[in-house]
Short mmCIF file of C-alpha atoms in Angstrom, two decimals:
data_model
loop_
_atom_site.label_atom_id
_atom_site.label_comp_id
_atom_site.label_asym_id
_atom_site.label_seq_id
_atom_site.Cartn_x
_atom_site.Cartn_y
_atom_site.Cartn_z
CA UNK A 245 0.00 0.00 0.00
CA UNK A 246 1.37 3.70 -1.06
CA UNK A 247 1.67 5.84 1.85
CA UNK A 248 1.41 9.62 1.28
CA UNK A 249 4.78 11.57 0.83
CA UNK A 250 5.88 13.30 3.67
CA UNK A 251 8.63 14.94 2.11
CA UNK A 252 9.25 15.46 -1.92
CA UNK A 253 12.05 16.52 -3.86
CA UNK A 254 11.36 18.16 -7.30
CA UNK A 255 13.66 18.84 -10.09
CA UNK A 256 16.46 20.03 -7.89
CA UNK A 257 19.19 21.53 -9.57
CA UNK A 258 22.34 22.51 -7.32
CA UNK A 259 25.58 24.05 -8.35
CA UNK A 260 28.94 25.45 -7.01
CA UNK A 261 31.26 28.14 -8.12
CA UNK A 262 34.64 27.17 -7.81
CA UNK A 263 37.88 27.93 -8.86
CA UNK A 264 38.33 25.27 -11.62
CA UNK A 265 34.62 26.50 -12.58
CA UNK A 266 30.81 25.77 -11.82
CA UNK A 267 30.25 22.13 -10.27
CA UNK A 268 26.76 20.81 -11.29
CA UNK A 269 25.99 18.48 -8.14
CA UNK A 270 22.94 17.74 -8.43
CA UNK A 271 21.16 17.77 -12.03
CA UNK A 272 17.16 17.84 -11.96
CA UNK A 273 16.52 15.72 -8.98
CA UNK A 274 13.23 14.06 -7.93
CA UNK A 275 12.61 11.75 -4.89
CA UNK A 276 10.02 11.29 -1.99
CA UNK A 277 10.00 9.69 0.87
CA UNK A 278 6.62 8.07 2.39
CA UNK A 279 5.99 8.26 5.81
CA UNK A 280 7.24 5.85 8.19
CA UNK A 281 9.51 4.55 5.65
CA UNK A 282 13.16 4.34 4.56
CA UNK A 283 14.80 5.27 1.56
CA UNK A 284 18.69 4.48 0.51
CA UNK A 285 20.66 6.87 -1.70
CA UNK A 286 23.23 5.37 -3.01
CA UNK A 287 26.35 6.32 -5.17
CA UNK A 288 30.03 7.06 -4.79
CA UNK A 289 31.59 10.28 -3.58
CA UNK A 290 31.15 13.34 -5.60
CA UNK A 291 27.62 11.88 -7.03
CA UNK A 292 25.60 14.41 -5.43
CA UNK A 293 23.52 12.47 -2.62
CA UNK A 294 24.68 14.74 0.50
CA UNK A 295 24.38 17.90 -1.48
CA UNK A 296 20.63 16.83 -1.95
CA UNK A 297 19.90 16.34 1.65
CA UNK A 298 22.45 19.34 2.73
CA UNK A 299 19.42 21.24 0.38
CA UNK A 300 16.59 19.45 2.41
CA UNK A 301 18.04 21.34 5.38
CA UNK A 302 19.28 24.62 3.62
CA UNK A 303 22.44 24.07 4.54
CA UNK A 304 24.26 24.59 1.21
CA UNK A 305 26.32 27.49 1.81
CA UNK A 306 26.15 30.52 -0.45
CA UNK A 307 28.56 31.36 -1.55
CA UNK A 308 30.12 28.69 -3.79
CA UNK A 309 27.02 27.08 -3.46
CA UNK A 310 23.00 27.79 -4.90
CA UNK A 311 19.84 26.12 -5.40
CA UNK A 312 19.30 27.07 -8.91
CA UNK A 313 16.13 25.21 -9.29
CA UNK A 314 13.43 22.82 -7.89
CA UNK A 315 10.91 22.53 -5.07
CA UNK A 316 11.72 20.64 -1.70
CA UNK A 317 7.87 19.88 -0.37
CA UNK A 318 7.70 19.22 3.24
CA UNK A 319 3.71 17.94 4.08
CA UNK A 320 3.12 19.64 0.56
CA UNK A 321 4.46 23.29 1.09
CA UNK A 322 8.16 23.80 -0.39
CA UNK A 323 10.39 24.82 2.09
CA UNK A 324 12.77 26.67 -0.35
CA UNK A 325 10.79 29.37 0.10
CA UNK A 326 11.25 30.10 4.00
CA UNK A 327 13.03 32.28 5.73
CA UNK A 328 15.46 31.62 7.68
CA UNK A 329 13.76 31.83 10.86
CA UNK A 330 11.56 29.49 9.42
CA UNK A 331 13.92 27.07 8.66
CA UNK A 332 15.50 26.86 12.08
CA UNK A 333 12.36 25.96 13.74
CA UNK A 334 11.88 22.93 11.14
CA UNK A 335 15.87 22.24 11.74
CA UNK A 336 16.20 19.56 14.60
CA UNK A 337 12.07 19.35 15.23
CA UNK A 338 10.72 18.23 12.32
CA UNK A 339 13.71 17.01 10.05
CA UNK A 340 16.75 15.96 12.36
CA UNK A 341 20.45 14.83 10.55
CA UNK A 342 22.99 12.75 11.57
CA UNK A 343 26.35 13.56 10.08
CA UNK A 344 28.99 11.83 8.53
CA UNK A 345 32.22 12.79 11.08
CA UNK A 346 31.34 13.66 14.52
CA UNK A 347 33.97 15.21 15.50
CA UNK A 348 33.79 18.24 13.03
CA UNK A 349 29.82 18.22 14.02
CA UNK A 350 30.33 18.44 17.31
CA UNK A 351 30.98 22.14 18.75
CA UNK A 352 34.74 21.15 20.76
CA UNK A 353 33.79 23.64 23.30
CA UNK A 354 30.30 22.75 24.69
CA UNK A 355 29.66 19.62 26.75
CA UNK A 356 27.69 16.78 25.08
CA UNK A 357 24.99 17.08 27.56
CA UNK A 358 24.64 21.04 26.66
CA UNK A 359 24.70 20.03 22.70
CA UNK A 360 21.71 17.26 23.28
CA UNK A 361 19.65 19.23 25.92
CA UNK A 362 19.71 22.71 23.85
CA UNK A 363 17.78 21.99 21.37
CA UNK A 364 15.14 20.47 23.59
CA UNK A 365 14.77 24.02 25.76
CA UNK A 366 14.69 25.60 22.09
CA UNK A 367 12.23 23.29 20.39
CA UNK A 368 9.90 21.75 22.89
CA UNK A 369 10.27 24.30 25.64
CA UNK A 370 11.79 22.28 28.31
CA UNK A 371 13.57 23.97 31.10
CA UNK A 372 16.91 23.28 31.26
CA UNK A 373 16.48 20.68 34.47
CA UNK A 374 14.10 18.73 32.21
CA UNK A 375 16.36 18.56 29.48
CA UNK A 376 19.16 17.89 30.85
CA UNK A 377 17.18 14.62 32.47
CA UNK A 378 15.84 13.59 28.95
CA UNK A 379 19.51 13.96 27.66
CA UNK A 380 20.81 11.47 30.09
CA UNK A 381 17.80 9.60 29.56
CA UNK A 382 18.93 9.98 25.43
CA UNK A 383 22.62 8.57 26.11
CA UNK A 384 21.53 5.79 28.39
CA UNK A 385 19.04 4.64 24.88
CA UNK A 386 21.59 5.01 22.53
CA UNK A 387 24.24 2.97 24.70
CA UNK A 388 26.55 5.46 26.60
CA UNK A 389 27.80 3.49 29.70
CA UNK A 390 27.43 5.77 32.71
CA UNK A 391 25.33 8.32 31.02
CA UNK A 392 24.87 10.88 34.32
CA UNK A 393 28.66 11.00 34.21
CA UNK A 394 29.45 11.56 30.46
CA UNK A 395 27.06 14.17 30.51
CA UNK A 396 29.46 16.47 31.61
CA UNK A 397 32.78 15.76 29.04
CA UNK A 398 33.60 17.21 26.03
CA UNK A 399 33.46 15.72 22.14
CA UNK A 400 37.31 14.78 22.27
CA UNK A 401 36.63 12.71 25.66
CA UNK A 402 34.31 10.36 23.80
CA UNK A 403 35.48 7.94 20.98
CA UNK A 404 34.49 7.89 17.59
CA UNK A 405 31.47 5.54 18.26
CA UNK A 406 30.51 7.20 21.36
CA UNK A 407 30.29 10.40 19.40
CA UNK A 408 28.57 9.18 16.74
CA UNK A 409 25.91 7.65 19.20
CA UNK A 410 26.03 11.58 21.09
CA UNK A 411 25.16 12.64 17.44
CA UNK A 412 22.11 10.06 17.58
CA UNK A 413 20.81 11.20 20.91
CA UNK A 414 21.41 14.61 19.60
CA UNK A 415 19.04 13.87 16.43
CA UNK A 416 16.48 12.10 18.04
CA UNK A 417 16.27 14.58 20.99
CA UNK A 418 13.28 16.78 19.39
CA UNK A 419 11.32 13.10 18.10
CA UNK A 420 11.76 14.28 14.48
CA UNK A 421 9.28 13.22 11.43
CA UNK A 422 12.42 12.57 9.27
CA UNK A 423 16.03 11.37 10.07
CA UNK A 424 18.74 11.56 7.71
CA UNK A 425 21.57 10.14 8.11
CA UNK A 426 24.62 11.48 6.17
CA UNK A 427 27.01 8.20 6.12
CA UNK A 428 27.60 8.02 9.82
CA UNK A 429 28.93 4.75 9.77
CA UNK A 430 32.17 5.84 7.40
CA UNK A 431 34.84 6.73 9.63
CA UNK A 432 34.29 3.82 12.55
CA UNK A 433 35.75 0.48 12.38
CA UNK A 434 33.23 -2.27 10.94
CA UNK A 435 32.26 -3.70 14.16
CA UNK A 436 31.18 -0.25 15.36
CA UNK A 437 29.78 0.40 12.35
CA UNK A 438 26.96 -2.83 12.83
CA UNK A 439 26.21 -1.26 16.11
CA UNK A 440 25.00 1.79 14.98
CA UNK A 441 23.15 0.66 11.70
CA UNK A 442 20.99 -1.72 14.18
CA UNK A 443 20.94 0.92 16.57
CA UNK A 444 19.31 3.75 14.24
CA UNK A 445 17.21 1.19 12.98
CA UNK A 446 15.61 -0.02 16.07
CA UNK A 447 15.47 3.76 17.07
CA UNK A 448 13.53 4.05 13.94
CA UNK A 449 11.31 1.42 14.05
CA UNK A 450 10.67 2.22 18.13
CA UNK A 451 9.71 5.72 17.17
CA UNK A 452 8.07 5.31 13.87
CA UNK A 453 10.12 7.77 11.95
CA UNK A 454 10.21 8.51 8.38
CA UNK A 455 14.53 8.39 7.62
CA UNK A 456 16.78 8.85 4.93
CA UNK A 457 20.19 6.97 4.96
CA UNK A 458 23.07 8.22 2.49
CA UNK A 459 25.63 5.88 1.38
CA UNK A 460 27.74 4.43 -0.89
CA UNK A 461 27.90 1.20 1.15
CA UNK A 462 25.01 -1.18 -0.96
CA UNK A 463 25.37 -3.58 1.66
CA UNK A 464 24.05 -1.52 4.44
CA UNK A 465 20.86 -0.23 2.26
CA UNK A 466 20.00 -3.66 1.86
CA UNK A 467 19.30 -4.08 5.37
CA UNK A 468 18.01 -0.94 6.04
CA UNK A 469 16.09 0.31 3.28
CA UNK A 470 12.19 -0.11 1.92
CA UNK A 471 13.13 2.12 -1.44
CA UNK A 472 16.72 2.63 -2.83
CA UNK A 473 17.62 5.36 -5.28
CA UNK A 474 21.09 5.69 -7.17
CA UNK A 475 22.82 8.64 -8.25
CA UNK A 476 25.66 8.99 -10.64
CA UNK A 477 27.10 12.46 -11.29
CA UNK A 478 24.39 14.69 -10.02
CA UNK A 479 21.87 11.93 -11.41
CA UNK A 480 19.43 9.67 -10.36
CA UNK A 481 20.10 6.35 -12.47
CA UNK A 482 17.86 4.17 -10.85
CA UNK A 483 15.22 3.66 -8.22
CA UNK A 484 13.04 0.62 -6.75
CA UNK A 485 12.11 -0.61 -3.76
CA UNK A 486 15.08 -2.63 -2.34
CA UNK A 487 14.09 -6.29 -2.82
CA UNK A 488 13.77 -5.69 -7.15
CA UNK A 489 16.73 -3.73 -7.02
CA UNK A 490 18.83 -6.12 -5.86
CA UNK A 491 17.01 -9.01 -7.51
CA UNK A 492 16.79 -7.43 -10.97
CA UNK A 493 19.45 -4.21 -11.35
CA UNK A 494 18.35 -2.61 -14.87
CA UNK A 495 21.00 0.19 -15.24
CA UNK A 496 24.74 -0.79 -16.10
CA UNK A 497 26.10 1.14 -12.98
CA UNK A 498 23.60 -0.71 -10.34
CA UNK A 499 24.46 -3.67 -12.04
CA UNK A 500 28.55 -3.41 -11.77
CA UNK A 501 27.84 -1.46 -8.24
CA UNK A 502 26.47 -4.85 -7.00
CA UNK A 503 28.51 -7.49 -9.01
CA UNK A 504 31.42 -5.37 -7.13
CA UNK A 505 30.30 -6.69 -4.09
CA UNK A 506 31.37 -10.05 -2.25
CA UNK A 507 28.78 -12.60 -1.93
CA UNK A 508 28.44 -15.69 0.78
CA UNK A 509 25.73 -17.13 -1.35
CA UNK A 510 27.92 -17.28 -4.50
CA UNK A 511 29.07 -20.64 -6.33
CA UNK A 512 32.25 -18.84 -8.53
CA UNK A 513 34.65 -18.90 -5.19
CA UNK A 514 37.65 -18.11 -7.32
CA UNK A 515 36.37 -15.94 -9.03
CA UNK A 516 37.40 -12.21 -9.00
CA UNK A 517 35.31 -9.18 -7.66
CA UNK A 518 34.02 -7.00 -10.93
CA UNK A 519 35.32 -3.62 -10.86
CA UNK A 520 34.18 -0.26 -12.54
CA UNK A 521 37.20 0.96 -15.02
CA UNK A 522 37.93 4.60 -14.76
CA UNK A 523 36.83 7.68 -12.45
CA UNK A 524 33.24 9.40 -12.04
CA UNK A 525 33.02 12.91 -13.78
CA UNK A 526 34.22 15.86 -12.25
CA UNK A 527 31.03 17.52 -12.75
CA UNK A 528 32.85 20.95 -13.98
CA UNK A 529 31.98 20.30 -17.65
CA UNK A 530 28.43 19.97 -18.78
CA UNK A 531 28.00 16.36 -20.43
CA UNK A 532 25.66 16.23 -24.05
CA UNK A 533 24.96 12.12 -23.83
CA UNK A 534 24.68 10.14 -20.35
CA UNK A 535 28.06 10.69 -17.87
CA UNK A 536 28.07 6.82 -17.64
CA UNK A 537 29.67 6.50 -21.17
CA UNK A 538 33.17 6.28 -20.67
CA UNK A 539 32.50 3.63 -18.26
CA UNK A 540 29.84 1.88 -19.07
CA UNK A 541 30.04 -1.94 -21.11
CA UNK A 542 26.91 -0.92 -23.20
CA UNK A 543 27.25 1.95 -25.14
CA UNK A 544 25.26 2.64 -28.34
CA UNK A 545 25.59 5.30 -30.37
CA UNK A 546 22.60 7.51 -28.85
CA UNK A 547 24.48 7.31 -25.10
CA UNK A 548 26.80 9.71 -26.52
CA UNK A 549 24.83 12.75 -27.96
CA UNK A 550 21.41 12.08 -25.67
CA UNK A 551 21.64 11.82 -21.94
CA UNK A 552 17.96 9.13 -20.74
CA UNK A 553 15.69 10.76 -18.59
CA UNK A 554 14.49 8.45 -15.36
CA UNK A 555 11.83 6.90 -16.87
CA UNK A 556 9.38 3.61 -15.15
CA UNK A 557 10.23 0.51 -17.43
CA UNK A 558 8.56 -1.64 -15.02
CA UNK A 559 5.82 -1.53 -12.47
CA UNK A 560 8.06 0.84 -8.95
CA UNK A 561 11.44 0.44 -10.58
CA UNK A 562 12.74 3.57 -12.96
CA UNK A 563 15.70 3.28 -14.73
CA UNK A 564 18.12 6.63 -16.76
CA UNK A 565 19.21 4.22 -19.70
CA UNK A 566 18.71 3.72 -23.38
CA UNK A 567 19.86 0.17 -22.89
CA UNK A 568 18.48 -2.74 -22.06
CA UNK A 569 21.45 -4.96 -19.87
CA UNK A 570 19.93 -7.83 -19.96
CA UNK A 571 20.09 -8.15 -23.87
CA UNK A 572 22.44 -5.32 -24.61
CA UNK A 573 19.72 -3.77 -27.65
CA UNK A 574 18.51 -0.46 -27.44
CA UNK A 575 15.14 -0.13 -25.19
#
C-alpha cells in the first residue's frame, strides 16, 4: 500500500562556483520519501547524494554554493521558500540529521549534555532541568555506559562511536518526522559500524520515523532500506524498492555497483570481484549524452549525444538508460 509523501524533492538543480569553474551536483533531482519509511541513496563520492539532503536542510552554503532550481515539499508546502527563521524551527524538530564525522559536528567547546539538551529548551520548551534529564535519559538509549557521568565531558573525551551515538541522541532529541543520516557509519571500524546501523534502525522502528540513509555502502541499504535510489554524477540512475533492485538491477552502474560486491551465497569462489574501469566525472563540464559513457560496457551510439531521462520501465522500478542490460539492444 502507497503511503502519502511526507517529504518530496522536485527537479532540484544545485551548483557550485569554484575555482576550476561551476560544479553541477545535483542535475534535476526528484525523490520522496513516504511516511514511516526508509529510503537508501546510493552512489560514490562526488555523485551528489549529500548535497541533496544538505538542500533538504538549507544548509548549502552561499557562496560557492545555490539552489538554482526545484521545489523541496515538506507535508506539501516547499520549504525553499522560507526564511530563515523558518527554517531553524523545522531544523532539529521536524527534520533531524545525523552527520557523517562527529567530530567536526560536534561544537569542541560545549559539553555533550549542553549540545543534546539545547535543542530540547529551544524546540519543545523544556527547562533546562528537564532537558538535561531527557539527555541522560537519550545517552543511556543510545548505549553510553554511565550516562549521568558523560554528561558532563567534552566531544574529544568520547570515541568515535561514542560520538557518533552523542550525534544520535542529539538527532532524536526533538522526536523528528524525518532522520537523515549522512554516512555516519564511514569513519568507525566495521564492528562499530553494525552497532550503529541496528541501533538507528531499532530507534527508527521504536519511534516510527520517516529516515533517509546516504551511502555508498550497498550492503548496508540492503538491510536498512524499503526504497533505494542511485545517483551517478548529479543523477538519479535508478530507483526501486530494495528487494527488485537487488534481484533485478536494470542500469549498467547498479548492475557493476552490486557485481562489485562479495557474496556468501555465490558458487564462482575463485572468481574475482568485478570492478568499474575509470573515475566518475568531475562535474565541472556539462555532459551532451549520459556521464556513464566512458564507463559503461553498453554503449550505443545515442548514449553519446542524448543523456535518458528516469523513466518507469517496469511496475516501482525507474531506470536513466537507453539500454536494455539484460540483452544489450537499445530499449
Amino acid at each position: 500500500m502507497e503511503h502519502e509523501p511526507i517529504l518530496e524533492l522536485k527537479d532540484l538543480v544545485v551548483k557550485f562556483h569554484t575555482l576550476d569553474g561551476v560544479v553541477h551536483a545535483v542535475n534535476g533531482v526528484s525523490y520522496s520519501l513516504e511516511e514511516g519509511k526508509t529510503l537508501g541513496v546510493v552512489g560514490e563520492s562526488g555523485c551528489g547524494k549529500s548535497v541533496s539532503v544538505l538542500s533538504v536542510m538549507r544548509l548549502i552554503l552561499d557562496p560557492p554554493g545555490k539552489i538554482y532550481a526545484g521545489k523541496i515539499l515538506l507535508h506539501g508546502k516547499n520549504i525553499l521558500e522560507y526564511s530563515e527563521a523558518q527554517m531553524e524551527r523545522i531544523r532539529g524538530r521536524q527534520i533531524a540529521m545525523i552527520f557523517q564525522d562527529p567530530m567536526t559536528s560536534l561544537n569542541p567547546v560545549l559539553t555533550i549534555g549542553k549540545q543534546i539538551s539545547e535543542g530540547m529548551v529551544i524546540h519543545l520548551g523544556m527547562t533546562v532541568e528537564e532537558a538535561n534529564a531527557r539527555a541522560v535519559e537519550l545517552l543511556n538509549i543510545v548505549g553510553i555506559p554511565n550516562a549521568k557521568d558523560r554528561f558532563s565531558d567534552y566531544p574529544h573525551q568520547f570515541s568515535g562511536g561514542m560520538r557518533q551515538r552523542a550525534m544520535i541522541a542529539m538527532a532524536l532529541s526533538c522526536n523528528p518526522e524525518i532522520l537523515i543520516a549522512d554516512e555516519p557509519t564511514t569513519a568507525l571500524d566495521v564492528t562499530i559500524q553494525a552497532q550503529i546501523v541496528e541501533l538507528v534502525k531499532r530507534l527508527r522502528d521504536q519511534l516510527g520515523m520517516s529516515a533517509i540513509w546516504i551511502t555508498h555502502d550497498l550492503a548496508v541499504v540492503a538491510d536498512l532500506a524499503d526504497k533505494v535510489v542511485v545517483m551517478y554524477a548529479g543523477y538519479i540512475v535508478e530507483e526501486a524498492d530494495v528487494f527488485r533492485l537487488y534481484e533485478n538491477p536494470l542500469h549498467p552502474y547498479t548492475n557493476s555497483l552490486l557485481k562489485s560486491l562479495p557474496r556468501v551465497d555465490s558458487s564462482r569462489e575463485h572468481e574475482r570481484l568485478a570492478t568499474i574501469p575509470g573515475s566518475p566525472p568531475t562535474g565541472t563540464k556539462v555532459i551532451a549524452g549520459c556521464p556513464f559513457v566512458p564507463r559503461c560496457n553498453f554503449v550505443i551510439d545515442r548514449c553519446r549525444v542524448e543523456n535518458p531521462p528516469l523513466e518507469q520501465v517496469e511496475s516501482g522500478h525507474k531506470i536513466a538508460c537507453w539500454v536494455d542490460v539484460n540483452n544489450g539492444r537499445q530499449r
